[in-house]
Amino acid sequence: MFIYSFPFLLDSVVVAIAMEAEAMPFVEYLGLKLEENFFPSQAPFQAYSGNHNKCQITVVTNGKDTVYGTGVDNVGTVPASTATFMTLSKIGKDVDLVINAGTCGGFKAKGAEIGDVFLTTASANHDRRIAIPGFVEYGVGLIQSTNTENLAAAINAKHGICTTSNSLDHNEDDDKLMLSNDASVKDMEAAAIAWSCKLFDIPHFGVKVVTDIVDGDRPSHEEFLENLGSAAKSLQAALPKIIDEVCGKGHEEL
Ligand code: SAH
């Protein structure tokens, strides 16, 4: 019997973005609509969805903090993996790819400059130091990203490992682990999102725009605030190109 197997094409993508300011221009560009009851009422997360070029796109943001009464964006690993896990529990069987988009610190030793767009090759943690046999590797939590060799070339992005912690700044212990993680960029969500994707066995990668230089001479928070506007523009320029490159392709083409 002759069986013709259709190539598997990507037609459902989740884009996980921690901060609302980073997500909204993209949501508006694609004309996505807020999904009112996507998450249970206790969850602070938001989901926006719609179609673009025959692709179902769901943008998930981590929402604003109500727990500590600050009202700022829910950055960091706990909201990131929870939002991703809940999203994939709900629509994971239809999702072909998760893209984690956001800002990051870049290592000039790895060629990073402010405004650069990096696609992750892997993610790991640099604030989980557990010096017990077996737990060391667990703490680092290295997870490979899906291959994006062609995509990086098509959108002129750099490639590298993203190292994650729950701090914007870094101390000497972080420095050692970031070095041993061979990181090109540093953020507060990538490894946590990758963890949830791995549980669901869904391919994923990060798109990270550099707002500050980690191994430079200025404090991260100063540079971050100064460059957030221009980095957000780089991200907004990159995301539509990525969606256009990804939708309708096979994983092996990325
Ligand atoms: N006060 C800021 C909050 C920034 S938290 C504001 O509300 O505008 C930093 C966010 O940017 C996180 O989501 C993190 O993933 C990313 N980020 C940018 N530069 C970073 C760096 N050098 N280290 C860690 N995370 C960074």
CSV table of C-alpha atoms and ligand atoms in Angstrom, one decimal:
chain,number,residue,atom,x,y,z
A,1,MET,CA,0.0,0.0,0.0
A,2,PHE,CA,1.3,3.4,-0.9
A,3,ILE,CA,1.3,5.8,2.1
A,4,TYR,CA,1.9,9.4,1.4
A,5,SER,CA,3.1,11.1,4.6
A,6,PHE,CA,2.5,14.9,4.7
A,7,PRO,CA,5.4,16.8,6.2
A,8,PHE,CA,4.6,18.1,9.7
A,9,LEU,CA,4.1,21.9,9.5
A,10,LEU,CA,4.1,24.3,12.4
A,11,ASP,CA,0.6,25.8,12.8
A,12,SER,CA,0.2,26.6,16.5
A,13,VAL,CA,2.7,28.7,18.4
A,14,VAL,CA,2.8,29.9,22.0
A,15,VAL,CA,4.8,33.1,22.7
A,16,ALA,CA,5.6,33.5,26.4
A,17,ILE,CA,6.5,37.0,27.4
A,18,ALA,CA,7.0,38.1,31.0
A,19,MET,CA,6.4,41.8,30.8
A,20,GLU,CA,3.3,43.5,29.4
A,21,ALA,CA,5.2,46.4,27.9
A,22,GLU,CA,7.2,43.9,25.8
A,23,ALA,CA,4.1,41.9,24.8
A,24,MET,CA,1.5,44.5,23.9
A,25,PRO,CA,3.0,46.0,20.7
A,26,PHE,CA,3.2,42.4,19.3
A,27,VAL,CA,-0.3,41.6,20.5
A,28,GLU,CA,-1.6,44.7,18.7
A,29,TYR,CA,0.5,44.1,15.6
A,30,LEU,CA,-1.1,40.7,15.2
A,31,GLY,CA,-4.6,41.9,16.2
A,32,LEU,CA,-4.8,39.2,18.9
A,33,LYS,CA,-7.7,39.2,21.3
A,34,LEU,CA,-7.7,38.7,25.1
A,35,GLU,CA,-9.1,35.3,26.0
A,36,GLU,CA,-11.2,36.1,29.0
A,37,ASN,CA,-11.3,32.7,30.8
A,38,PHE,CA,-8.2,31.1,29.5
A,39,PHE,CA,-6.7,30.9,33.0
A,40,PRO,CA,-8.5,30.2,36.3
A,41,SER,CA,-9.6,33.4,38.1
A,42,GLN,CA,-6.8,33.1,40.7
A,43,ALA,CA,-4.1,33.2,38.0
A,44,PRO,CA,-2.6,36.7,37.2
A,45,PHE,CA,-1.6,35.6,33.7
A,46,GLN,CA,-3.1,36.8,30.5
A,47,ALA,CA,-3.6,35.0,27.2
A,48,TYR,CA,-4.2,36.7,23.8
A,49,SER,CA,-4.9,34.7,20.7
A,50,GLY,CA,-5.7,34.8,17.0
A,51,ASN,CA,-4.6,33.6,13.6
A,52,HIS,CA,-1.7,34.9,11.5
A,53,ASN,CA,-0.8,33.3,8.2
A,54,LYS,CA,-2.8,30.1,8.9
A,55,CYS,CA,-1.0,29.9,12.3
A,56,GLN,CA,-2.7,29.9,15.6
A,57,ILE,CA,-0.7,32.3,17.9
A,58,THR,CA,-1.2,32.5,21.7
A,59,VAL,CA,0.7,35.2,23.5
A,60,VAL,CA,0.9,34.6,27.3
A,61,THR,CA,2.1,37.3,29.7
A,62,ASN,CA,2.7,36.8,33.4
A,63,GLY,CA,0.4,39.6,34.4
A,64,LYS,CA,0.9,42.0,37.3
A,65,ASP,CA,1.8,41.3,40.9
A,66,THR,CA,-1.2,41.2,43.3
A,67,VAL,CA,0.4,38.9,45.9
A,68,TYR,CA,2.9,41.4,47.3
A,69,GLY,CA,0.8,44.5,46.5
A,70,THR,CA,3.4,46.1,44.2
A,71,GLY,CA,1.5,45.9,40.8
A,72,VAL,CA,4.7,45.4,38.9
A,73,ASP,CA,5.1,42.7,36.2
A,74,ASN,CA,5.4,39.2,37.5
A,75,VAL,CA,9.0,38.6,36.3
A,76,GLY,CA,11.1,35.7,37.4
A,77,THR,CA,11.0,31.9,37.4
A,78,VAL,CA,7.9,31.0,39.5
A,79,PRO,CA,5.3,32.9,37.3
A,80,ALA,CA,7.2,32.0,34.1
A,81,SER,CA,7.0,28.2,34.6
A,82,THR,CA,3.6,28.3,36.2
A,83,ALA,CA,2.1,30.3,33.3
A,84,THR,CA,3.8,28.1,30.7
A,85,PHE,CA,2.7,24.9,32.5
A,86,MET,CA,-0.9,26.1,32.8
A,87,THR,CA,-1.0,27.1,29.1
A,88,LEU,CA,0.4,23.8,27.9
A,89,SER,CA,-2.0,21.9,30.3
A,90,LYS,CA,-4.8,23.6,28.5
A,91,ILE,CA,-3.7,23.7,24.8
A,92,GLY,CA,-0.5,21.7,24.8
A,93,LYS,CA,-1.7,18.9,22.6
A,94,ASP,CA,-2.2,21.4,19.8
A,95,VAL,CA,1.0,23.4,20.4
A,96,ASP,CA,3.9,22.8,18.0
A,97,LEU,CA,6.4,25.3,19.4
A,98,VAL,CA,6.9,27.7,22.4
A,99,ILE,CA,8.9,30.9,21.9
A,100,ASN,CA,10.0,32.8,25.0
A,101,ALA,CA,10.5,36.4,24.1
A,102,GLY,CA,12.0,39.1,26.3
A,103,THR,CA,15.0,41.2,27.2
A,104,CYS,CA,18.2,40.0,28.7
A,105,GLY,CA,21.7,41.0,29.8
A,106,GLY,CA,24.4,40.2,27.3
A,107,PHE,CA,28.0,39.1,27.8
A,108,LYS,CA,30.4,41.3,25.8
A,109,ALA,CA,32.9,38.4,26.1
A,110,LYS,CA,30.5,36.4,23.9
A,111,GLY,CA,30.1,39.3,21.4
A,112,ALA,CA,26.8,40.7,22.8
A,113,GLU,CA,26.0,44.3,22.2
A,114,ILE,CA,23.0,46.4,23.3
A,115,GLY,CA,20.0,45.8,21.0
A,116,ASP,CA,21.3,42.5,19.7
A,117,VAL,CA,18.8,39.7,19.1
A,118,PHE,CA,19.8,36.3,20.5
A,119,LEU,CA,18.2,33.0,19.8
A,120,THR,CA,18.9,30.5,22.6
A,121,THR,CA,20.7,27.3,21.9
A,122,ALA,CA,20.1,26.1,25.5
A,123,SER,CA,19.1,27.4,28.9
A,124,ALA,CA,20.4,26.7,32.4
A,125,ASN,CA,20.2,28.2,35.9
A,126,HIS,CA,22.9,30.1,37.8
A,127,ASP,CA,21.3,30.6,41.2
A,128,ARG,CA,20.6,27.0,42.2
A,129,ARG,CA,23.7,25.9,44.0
A,130,ILE,CA,23.0,22.5,45.7
A,131,ALA,CA,26.3,20.8,46.5
A,132,ILE,CA,24.9,17.3,47.0
A,133,PRO,CA,25.7,14.4,44.5
A,134,GLY,CA,23.1,14.4,41.7
A,135,PHE,CA,21.6,17.7,42.8
A,136,VAL,CA,24.4,19.8,41.3
A,137,GLU,CA,23.3,18.9,37.8
A,138,TYR,CA,19.6,19.2,38.8
A,139,GLY,CA,20.4,22.8,40.0
A,140,VAL,CA,22.1,23.8,36.8
A,141,GLY,CA,19.1,22.3,34.9
A,142,LEU,CA,20.6,22.5,31.4
A,143,ILE,CA,17.9,22.1,28.7
A,144,GLN,CA,18.6,22.3,25.0
A,145,SER,CA,16.6,24.6,22.8
A,146,THR,CA,15.2,23.5,19.5
A,147,ASN,CA,17.6,24.0,16.6
A,148,THR,CA,17.2,27.5,15.0
A,149,GLU,CA,20.2,27.6,12.7
A,150,ASN,CA,18.4,28.8,9.6
A,151,LEU,CA,16.0,31.1,11.5
A,152,ALA,CA,19.0,32.9,13.1
A,153,ALA,CA,20.6,33.4,9.7
A,154,ALA,CA,17.3,34.6,8.2
A,155,ILE,CA,16.6,37.3,10.8
A,156,ASN,CA,20.3,38.1,11.4
A,157,ALA,CA,20.2,37.0,15.1
A,158,LYS,CA,23.1,35.7,17.2
A,159,HIS,CA,23.0,32.4,18.9
A,160,GLY,CA,23.9,31.4,22.5
A,161,ILE,CA,23.1,29.8,25.8
A,162,CYS,CA,20.8,31.8,28.2
A,163,THR,CA,21.5,31.5,31.9
A,164,THR,CA,18.6,32.3,34.3
A,165,SER,CA,18.2,33.4,37.9
A,166,ASN,CA,15.8,35.4,39.9
A,167,SER,CA,18.0,38.5,40.2
A,168,LEU,CA,18.6,41.3,37.8
A,169,ASP,CA,22.1,41.8,39.2
A,170,HIS,CA,24.8,39.2,39.9
A,171,ASN,CA,27.2,38.3,42.6
A,172,GLU,CA,30.5,36.4,42.5
A,173,ASP,CA,28.8,33.0,42.9
A,174,ASP,CA,26.5,33.9,40.0
A,175,ASP,CA,29.6,34.9,37.9
A,176,LYS,CA,31.2,31.5,38.4
A,177,LEU,CA,28.1,29.6,37.4
A,178,MET,CA,27.3,31.9,34.5
A,179,LEU,CA,30.8,31.2,33.2
A,180,SER,CA,30.5,27.5,33.7
A,181,ASN,CA,27.1,27.6,31.9
A,182,ASP,CA,29.0,29.2,29.0
A,183,ALA,CA,26.3,31.9,28.8
A,184,SER,CA,26.0,34.5,26.1
A,185,VAL,CA,22.9,36.1,27.7
A,186,LYS,CA,21.3,36.2,31.1
A,187,ASP,CA,17.6,36.6,32.0
A,188,MET,CA,15.0,35.7,34.7
A,189,GLU,CA,12.7,33.3,32.9
A,190,ALA,CA,14.2,31.1,30.1
A,191,ALA,CA,15.2,28.1,32.1
A,192,ALA,CA,11.9,28.1,33.9
A,193,ILE,CA,9.9,28.2,30.7
A,194,ALA,CA,12.1,25.5,29.2
A,195,TRP,CA,11.4,23.3,32.2
A,196,SER,CA,7.6,23.3,31.6
A,197,CYS,CA,8.1,22.8,27.9
A,198,LYS,CA,10.3,19.8,28.6
A,199,LEU,CA,7.6,18.2,30.8
A,200,PHE,CA,5.2,18.4,27.8
A,201,ASP,CA,8.0,17.5,25.3
A,202,ILE,CA,7.2,20.6,23.2
A,203,PRO,CA,10.1,22.2,21.2
A,204,HIS,CA,11.0,25.7,22.4
A,205,PHE,CA,13.6,28.4,22.1
A,206,GLY,CA,14.1,32.0,23.5
A,207,VAL,CA,14.4,35.3,21.6
A,208,LYS,CA,16.3,37.6,23.8
A,209,VAL,CA,17.1,41.3,23.1
A,210,VAL,CA,20.1,42.7,25.0
A,211,THR,CA,19.2,45.7,27.3
A,212,ASP,CA,22.4,45.7,29.3
A,213,ILE,CA,25.9,44.3,29.4
A,214,VAL,CA,26.6,41.9,32.2
A,215,ASP,CA,30.4,42.0,32.1
A,216,GLY,CA,30.6,45.8,31.5
A,217,ASP,CA,31.2,48.5,34.0
A,218,ARG,CA,27.7,49.8,34.5
A,219,PRO,CA,25.0,48.5,37.0
A,220,SER,CA,22.4,46.3,35.1
A,221,HIS,CA,19.4,48.2,36.4
A,222,GLU,CA,20.7,51.6,35.1
A,223,GLU,CA,21.5,50.2,31.7
A,224,PHE,CA,18.3,48.2,31.6
A,225,LEU,CA,16.0,51.2,32.2
A,226,GLU,CA,18.0,53.3,29.8
A,227,ASN,CA,17.8,50.8,26.9
A,228,LEU,CA,14.4,49.1,27.6
A,229,GLY,CA,12.7,51.4,25.0
A,230,SER,CA,15.2,50.7,22.2
A,231,ALA,CA,15.5,47.0,23.0
A,232,ALA,CA,11.7,46.7,23.0
A,233,LYS,CA,11.8,48.1,19.5
A,234,SER,CA,14.4,45.5,18.4
A,235,LEU,CA,12.1,42.8,19.9
A,236,GLN,CA,9.1,44.2,18.1
A,237,ALA,CA,11.0,44.2,14.8
A,238,ALA,CA,12.3,40.6,15.3
A,239,LEU,CA,9.1,38.9,16.5
A,240,PRO,CA,6.9,39.4,13.4
A,241,LYS,CA,9.9,38.2,11.2
A,242,ILE,CA,10.3,35.1,13.4
A,243,ILE,CA,6.6,34.3,13.3
A,244,ASP,CA,6.6,34.7,9.5
A,245,GLU,CA,9.7,32.5,9.2
A,246,VAL,CA,8.3,29.8,11.6
A,247,CYS,CA,4.7,29.5,10.6
A,248,GLY,CA,4.0,26.8,8.0
A,249,LYS,CA,7.6,25.4,8.2
A,250,GLY,CA,8.7,22.0,9.5
A,251,HIS,CA,10.8,21.9,12.6
A,252,GLU,CA,13.8,20.6,10.6
A,253,GLU,CA,13.7,23.8,8.5
A,254,LEU,CA,14.2,26.1,11.5
B,1,SAH,N1,12.1,47.3,36.8
B,1,SAH,C1,12.0,46.6,35.6
B,1,SAH,C2,11.9,45.2,35.9
B,1,SAH,C3,13.0,44.5,35.2
B,1,SAH,S1,13.1,42.8,35.6
B,1,SAH,C4,10.7,47.2,34.9
B,1,SAH,O1,9.6,46.9,35.4
B,1,SAH,O2,10.8,47.8,33.9
B,1,SAH,C5,14.1,42.3,34.3
B,1,SAH,C6,13.4,41.6,33.2
B,1,SAH,O3,14.2,41.8,32.1
B,1,SAH,C7,13.2,40.2,33.4
B,1,SAH,O4,12.0,39.7,32.8
B,1,SAH,C8,14.4,39.6,32.8
B,1,SAH,O5,14.2,38.3,32.1
B,1,SAH,C9,14.9,40.6,31.8
B,1,SAH,N2,16.4,41.1,31.9
B,1,SAH,C10,16.9,42.1,31.2
B,1,SAH,N3,18.2,42.2,31.5
B,1,SAH,C11,18.5,41.3,32.5
B,1,SAH,C12,19.7,41.0,33.2
B,1,SAH,N4,20.8,41.6,33.0
B,1,SAH,N5,19.6,40.0,34.1
B,1,SAH,C13,18.5,39.3,34.3
B,1,SAH,N6,17.3,39.6,33.6
B,1,SAH,C14,17.3,40.6,32.7
